[in-house]
Amino acid sequence: MHQQSRFFRHSLAGKLAGGLALLAGAVLLVPTNADAQRSYSRTATSGKAQWIDAYYGWNNDCSFKTIDVDVIDGPGHGRVSPKVETRKITQAQVGNTGGCLGKPTRAVAVYYTSKKGYRGVDRFRVRMKVGGQPPVIFSYSVSVR
């Protein structure tokens, strides 16, 4: 059973304090219901931190853009942890990269760690929202070995 949780709520505008920022392109498109959900599969080693995804946001001038993220369904057999990193812009989940492709920006990477000894599939969901746009839900299925 998945735990309901609301940790990692953050806009990365000031102090990080356990938050996330999420990928959005220079031109933000309003997602339709079909576009509002994205699903990804990952693998992880039991009890070890595993990189799952990284979330970015940038403005037309490639400066950092604030985006809110909530973990809306936490994993049932582990935990999700954020880590602020500098990463290069490689693609946009919403909108496009514009002239920012390859430029560095702040990002929050998401790491998943299962309970020690757990083997099987774990799941969690993240909701992203940016500036008055409808939210996008990212669902992760993690195969723990």
PDB file of N, CA, C and O in Angstrom, residues 2-11 16-21 68-76 78-82 108 110-113 123-127:
ATOM      1  N   HIS A   2       0.529   2.236  -0.785  1.00  0.00           N
ATOM      2  CA  HIS A   2       1.316   3.461  -0.889  1.00  0.00           C
ATOM      3  C   HIS A   2       0.958   4.415   0.245  1.00  0.00           C
ATOM      4  O   HIS A   2      -0.194   4.536   0.609  1.00  0.00           O
ATOM      5  N   GLN A   3       1.967   5.086   0.740  1.00  0.00           N
ATOM      6  CA  GLN A   3       1.749   6.065   1.789  1.00  0.00           C
ATOM      7  C   GLN A   3       1.382   7.402   1.138  1.00  0.00           C
ATOM      8  O   GLN A   3       1.965   7.781   0.144  1.00  0.00           O
ATOM      9  N   GLN A   4       0.429   8.106   1.690  1.00  0.00           N
ATOM     10  CA  GLN A   4       0.141   9.456   1.238  1.00  0.00           C
ATOM     11  C   GLN A   4       1.154  10.363   1.927  1.00  0.00           C
ATOM     12  O   GLN A   4       1.368  10.269   3.116  1.00  0.00           O
ATOM     13  N   SER A   5       1.792  11.238   1.160  1.00  0.00           N
ATOM     14  CA  SER A   5       2.752  12.136   1.772  1.00  0.00           C
ATOM     15  C   SER A   5       2.791  13.442   1.005  1.00  0.00           C
ATOM     16  O   SER A   5       2.430  13.494  -0.145  1.00  0.00           O
ATOM     17  N   ARG A   6       3.225  14.493   1.662  1.00  0.00           N
ATOM     18  CA  ARG A   6       3.300  15.809   1.040  1.00  0.00           C
ATOM     19  C   ARG A   6       4.668  16.423   1.321  1.00  0.00           C
ATOM     20  O   ARG A   6       4.781  17.619   1.480  1.00  0.00           O
ATOM     21  N   PHE A   7       5.715  15.609   1.408  1.00  0.00           N
ATOM     22  CA  PHE A   7       7.033  16.171   1.625  1.00  0.00           C
ATOM     23  C   PHE A   7       7.614  16.637   0.299  1.00  0.00           C
ATOM     24  O   PHE A   7       7.075  16.370  -0.756  1.00  0.00           O
ATOM     25  N   PHE A   8       8.673  17.385   0.335  1.00  0.00           N
ATOM     26  CA  PHE A   8       9.387  17.939  -0.805  1.00  0.00           C
ATOM     27  C   PHE A   8       8.634  19.074  -1.473  1.00  0.00           C
ATOM     28  O   PHE A   8       8.932  19.426  -2.580  1.00  0.00           O
ATOM     29  N   ARG A   9       7.627  19.627  -0.833  1.00  0.00           N
ATOM     30  CA  ARG A   9       6.929  20.776  -1.415  1.00  0.00           C
ATOM     31  C   ARG A   9       7.919  21.912  -1.429  1.00  0.00           C
ATOM     32  O   ARG A   9       8.460  22.293  -0.405  1.00  0.00           O
ATOM     33  N   HIS A  10       8.181  22.453  -2.603  1.00  0.00           N
ATOM     34  CA  HIS A  10       9.189  23.485  -2.662  1.00  0.00           C
ATOM     35  C   HIS A  10       9.148  24.240  -3.970  1.00  0.00           C
ATOM     36  O   HIS A  10       8.820  23.700  -4.996  1.00  0.00           O
ATOM     37  N   SER A  11       9.529  25.477  -3.915  1.00  0.00           N
ATOM     38  CA  SER A  11       9.591  26.285  -5.114  1.00  0.00           C
ATOM     39  C   SER A  11      11.031  26.655  -5.464  1.00  0.00           C
ATOM     40  O   SER A  11      11.260  27.329  -6.443  1.00  0.00           O
ATOM     41  N   LEU A  16      16.538  25.706   0.194  1.00  0.00           N
ATOM     42  CA  LEU A  16      16.023  24.432  -0.318  1.00  0.00           C
ATOM     43  C   LEU A  16      15.194  23.668   0.698  1.00  0.00           C
ATOM     44  O   LEU A  16      14.130  23.194   0.384  1.00  0.00           O
ATOM     45  N   ALA A  17      15.602  23.456   1.858  1.00  0.00           N
ATOM     46  CA  ALA A  17      14.805  22.809   2.913  1.00  0.00           C
ATOM     47  C   ALA A  17      14.018  21.594   2.441  1.00  0.00           C
ATOM     48  O   ALA A  17      12.857  21.429   2.751  1.00  0.00           O
ATOM     49  N   GLY A  18      14.638  20.719   1.658  1.00  0.00           N
ATOM     50  CA  GLY A  18      13.989  19.449   1.297  1.00  0.00           C
ATOM     51  C   GLY A  18      13.020  19.544   0.142  1.00  0.00           C
ATOM     52  O   GLY A  18      12.031  18.850   0.121  1.00  0.00           O
ATOM     53  N   GLY A  19      13.273  20.350  -0.851  1.00  0.00           N
ATOM     54  CA  GLY A  19      12.304  20.520  -1.917  1.00  0.00           C
ATOM     55  C   GLY A  19      12.745  20.039  -3.271  1.00  0.00           C
ATOM     56  O   GLY A  19      13.808  19.503  -3.444  1.00  0.00           O
ATOM     57  N   LEU A  20      11.856  20.233  -4.235  1.00  0.00           N
ATOM     58  CA  LEU A  20      12.099  19.852  -5.619  1.00  0.00           C
ATOM     59  C   LEU A  20      11.741  20.994  -6.545  1.00  0.00           C
ATOM     60  O   LEU A  20      10.904  21.803  -6.246  1.00  0.00           O
ATOM     61  N   ALA A  21      12.335  21.007  -7.702  1.00  0.00           N
ATOM     62  CA  ALA A  21      11.911  21.874  -8.802  1.00  0.00           C
ATOM     63  C   ALA A  21      11.800  20.951 -10.002  1.00  0.00           C
ATOM     64  O   ALA A  21      12.469  19.939 -10.069  1.00  0.00           O
ATOM     65  N   ASP A  68       6.851  24.202  -8.614  1.00  0.00           N
ATOM     66  CA  ASP A  68       6.480  23.466  -7.406  1.00  0.00           C
ATOM     67  C   ASP A  68       6.282  21.986  -7.693  1.00  0.00           C
ATOM     68  O   ASP A  68       5.733  21.624  -8.727  1.00  0.00           O
ATOM     69  N   VAL A  69       6.702  21.165  -6.751  1.00  0.00           N
ATOM     70  CA  VAL A  69       6.580  19.716  -6.868  1.00  0.00           C
ATOM     71  C   VAL A  69       6.159  19.141  -5.526  1.00  0.00           C
ATOM     72  O   VAL A  69       6.636  19.571  -4.484  1.00  0.00           O
ATOM     73  N   ASP A  70       5.239  18.182  -5.565  1.00  0.00           N
ATOM     74  CA  ASP A  70       4.822  17.438  -4.379  1.00  0.00           C
ATOM     75  C   ASP A  70       4.960  15.954  -4.664  1.00  0.00           C
ATOM     76  O   ASP A  70       4.565  15.505  -5.741  1.00  0.00           O
ATOM     77  N   VAL A  71       5.468  15.188  -3.725  1.00  0.00           N
ATOM     78  CA  VAL A  71       5.368  13.732  -3.800  1.00  0.00           C
ATOM     79  C   VAL A  71       3.986  13.427  -3.244  1.00  0.00           C
ATOM     80  O   VAL A  71       3.728  13.620  -2.065  1.00  0.00           O
ATOM     81  N   ILE A  72       3.064  13.003  -4.124  1.00  0.00           N
ATOM     82  CA  ILE A  72       1.674  12.827  -3.707  1.00  0.00           C
ATOM     83  C   ILE A  72       1.375  11.411  -3.242  1.00  0.00           C
ATOM     84  O   ILE A  72       0.437  11.197  -2.496  1.00  0.00           O
ATOM     85  N   ASP A  73       2.146  10.449  -3.705  1.00  0.00           N
ATOM     86  CA  ASP A  73       2.067   9.065  -3.227  1.00  0.00           C
ATOM     87  C   ASP A  73       3.490   8.599  -3.001  1.00  0.00           C
ATOM     88  O   ASP A  73       4.232   8.405  -3.969  1.00  0.00           O
ATOM     89  N   GLY A  74       3.873   8.459  -1.749  1.00  0.00           N
ATOM     90  CA  GLY A  74       5.213   7.998  -1.432  1.00  0.00           C
ATOM     91  C   GLY A  74       5.347   6.507  -1.671  1.00  0.00           C
ATOM     92  O   GLY A  74       4.348   5.782  -1.737  1.00  0.00           O
ATOM     93  N   PRO A  75       6.574   6.014  -1.813  1.00  0.00           N
ATOM     94  CA  PRO A  75       6.774   4.582  -2.008  1.00  0.00           C
ATOM     95  C   PRO A  75       6.387   3.802  -0.758  1.00  0.00           C
ATOM     96  O   PRO A  75       6.559   4.284   0.363  1.00  0.00           O
ATOM     97  N   GLY A  76       5.872   2.611  -0.950  1.00  0.00           N
ATOM     98  CA  GLY A  76       5.457   1.778   0.168  1.00  0.00           C
ATOM     99  C   GLY A  76       6.593   1.012   0.822  1.00  0.00           C
ATOM    100  O   GLY A  76       6.461   0.529   1.942  1.00  0.00           O
ATOM    101  N   GLY A  78      10.121   2.111   0.711  1.00  0.00           N
ATOM    102  CA  GLY A  78      11.362   2.872   0.716  1.00  0.00           C
ATOM    103  C   GLY A  78      11.092   4.339   0.906  1.00  0.00           C
ATOM    104  O   GLY A  78      10.036   4.736   1.399  1.00  0.00           O
ATOM    105  N   ARG A  79      12.054   5.158   0.479  1.00  0.00           N
ATOM    106  CA  ARG A  79      11.911   6.602   0.611  1.00  0.00           C
ATOM    107  C   ARG A  79      12.454   7.288  -0.644  1.00  0.00           C
ATOM    108  O   ARG A  79      13.273   6.738  -1.368  1.00  0.00           O
ATOM    109  N   VAL A  80      11.978   8.508  -0.863  1.00  0.00           N
ATOM    110  CA  VAL A  80      12.434   9.346  -1.967  1.00  0.00           C
ATOM    111  C   VAL A  80      13.143  10.541  -1.350  1.00  0.00           C
ATOM    112  O   VAL A  80      12.626  11.161  -0.424  1.00  0.00           O
ATOM    113  N   SER A  81      14.344  10.858  -1.858  1.00  0.00           N
ATOM    114  CA  SER A  81      15.139  11.963  -1.317  1.00  0.00           C
ATOM    115  C   SER A  81      15.588  12.883  -2.450  1.00  0.00           C
ATOM    116  O   SER A  81      15.994  12.406  -3.503  1.00  0.00           O
ATOM    117  N   PRO A  82      15.554  14.206  -2.211  1.00  0.00           N
ATOM    118  CA  PRO A  82      16.035  15.149  -3.220  1.00  0.00           C
ATOM    119  C   PRO A  82      17.502  15.513  -2.997  1.00  0.00           C
ATOM    120  O   PRO A  82      18.017  15.406  -1.881  1.00  0.00           O
ATOM    121  N   VAL A 108      16.932  19.539  -9.230  1.00  0.00           N
ATOM    122  CA  VAL A 108      16.806  18.695  -8.054  1.00  0.00           C
ATOM    123  C   VAL A 108      16.653  17.265  -8.559  1.00  0.00           C
ATOM    124  O   VAL A 108      15.692  16.948  -9.255  1.00  0.00           O
ATOM    125  N   VAL A 110      16.035  13.296  -7.953  1.00  0.00           N
ATOM    126  CA  VAL A 110      15.254  12.469  -7.038  1.00  0.00           C
ATOM    127  C   VAL A 110      15.957  11.120  -6.928  1.00  0.00           C
ATOM    128  O   VAL A 110      16.252  10.483  -7.937  1.00  0.00           O
ATOM    129  N   TYR A 111      16.228  10.710  -5.697  1.00  0.00           N
ATOM    130  CA  TYR A 111      16.845   9.419  -5.419  1.00  0.00           C
ATOM    131  C   TYR A 111      15.858   8.555  -4.648  1.00  0.00           C
ATOM    132  O   TYR A 111      15.182   9.040  -3.748  1.00  0.00           O
ATOM    133  N   TYR A 112      15.796   7.288  -5.004  1.00  0.00           N
ATOM    134  CA  TYR A 112      14.940   6.323  -4.315  1.00  0.00           C
ATOM    135  C   TYR A 112      15.845   5.335  -3.578  1.00  0.00           C
ATOM    136  O   TYR A 112      16.838   4.862  -4.132  1.00  0.00           O
ATOM    137  N   THR A 113      15.496   5.029  -2.327  1.00  0.00           N
ATOM    138  CA  THR A 113      16.202   4.004  -1.552  1.00  0.00           C
ATOM    139  C   THR A 113      15.157   3.083  -0.947  1.00  0.00           C
ATOM    140  O   THR A 113      14.267   3.533  -0.218  1.00  0.00           O
ATOM    141  N   ARG A 123       6.394   1.833  -6.007  1.00  0.00           N
ATOM    142  CA  ARG A 123       5.854   2.906  -6.844  1.00  0.00           C
ATOM    143  C   ARG A 123       5.707   4.186  -6.038  1.00  0.00           C
ATOM    144  O   ARG A 123       5.445   4.153  -4.844  1.00  0.00           O
ATOM    145  N   PHE A 124       5.861   5.309  -6.748  1.00  0.00           N
ATOM    146  CA  PHE A 124       5.549   6.609  -6.156  1.00  0.00           C
ATOM    147  C   PHE A 124       5.169   7.578  -7.273  1.00  0.00           C
ATOM    148  O   PHE A 124       5.435   7.333  -8.438  1.00  0.00           O
ATOM    149  N   ARG A 125       4.489   8.662  -6.863  1.00  0.00           N
ATOM    150  CA  ARG A 125       4.024   9.653  -7.832  1.00  0.00           C
ATOM    151  C   ARG A 125       4.394  11.058  -7.375  1.00  0.00           C
ATOM    152  O   ARG A 125       4.349  11.361  -6.184  1.00  0.00           O
ATOM    153  N   VAL A 126       4.745  11.877  -8.356  1.00  0.00           N
ATOM    154  CA  VAL A 126       5.146  13.255  -8.128  1.00  0.00           C
ATOM    155  C   VAL A 126       4.234  14.156  -8.959  1.00  0.00           C
ATOM    156  O   VAL A 126       3.985  13.873 -10.129  1.00  0.00           O
ATOM    157  N   ARG A 127       3.741  15.238  -8.344  1.00  0.00           N
ATOM    158  CA  ARG A 127       2.921  16.206  -9.076  1.00  0.00           C
ATOM    159  C   ARG A 127       3.720  17.493  -9.261  1.00  0.00           C
ATOM    160  O   ARG A 127       4.251  18.048  -8.303  1.00  0.00           O
TER     161      ARG A 127
END
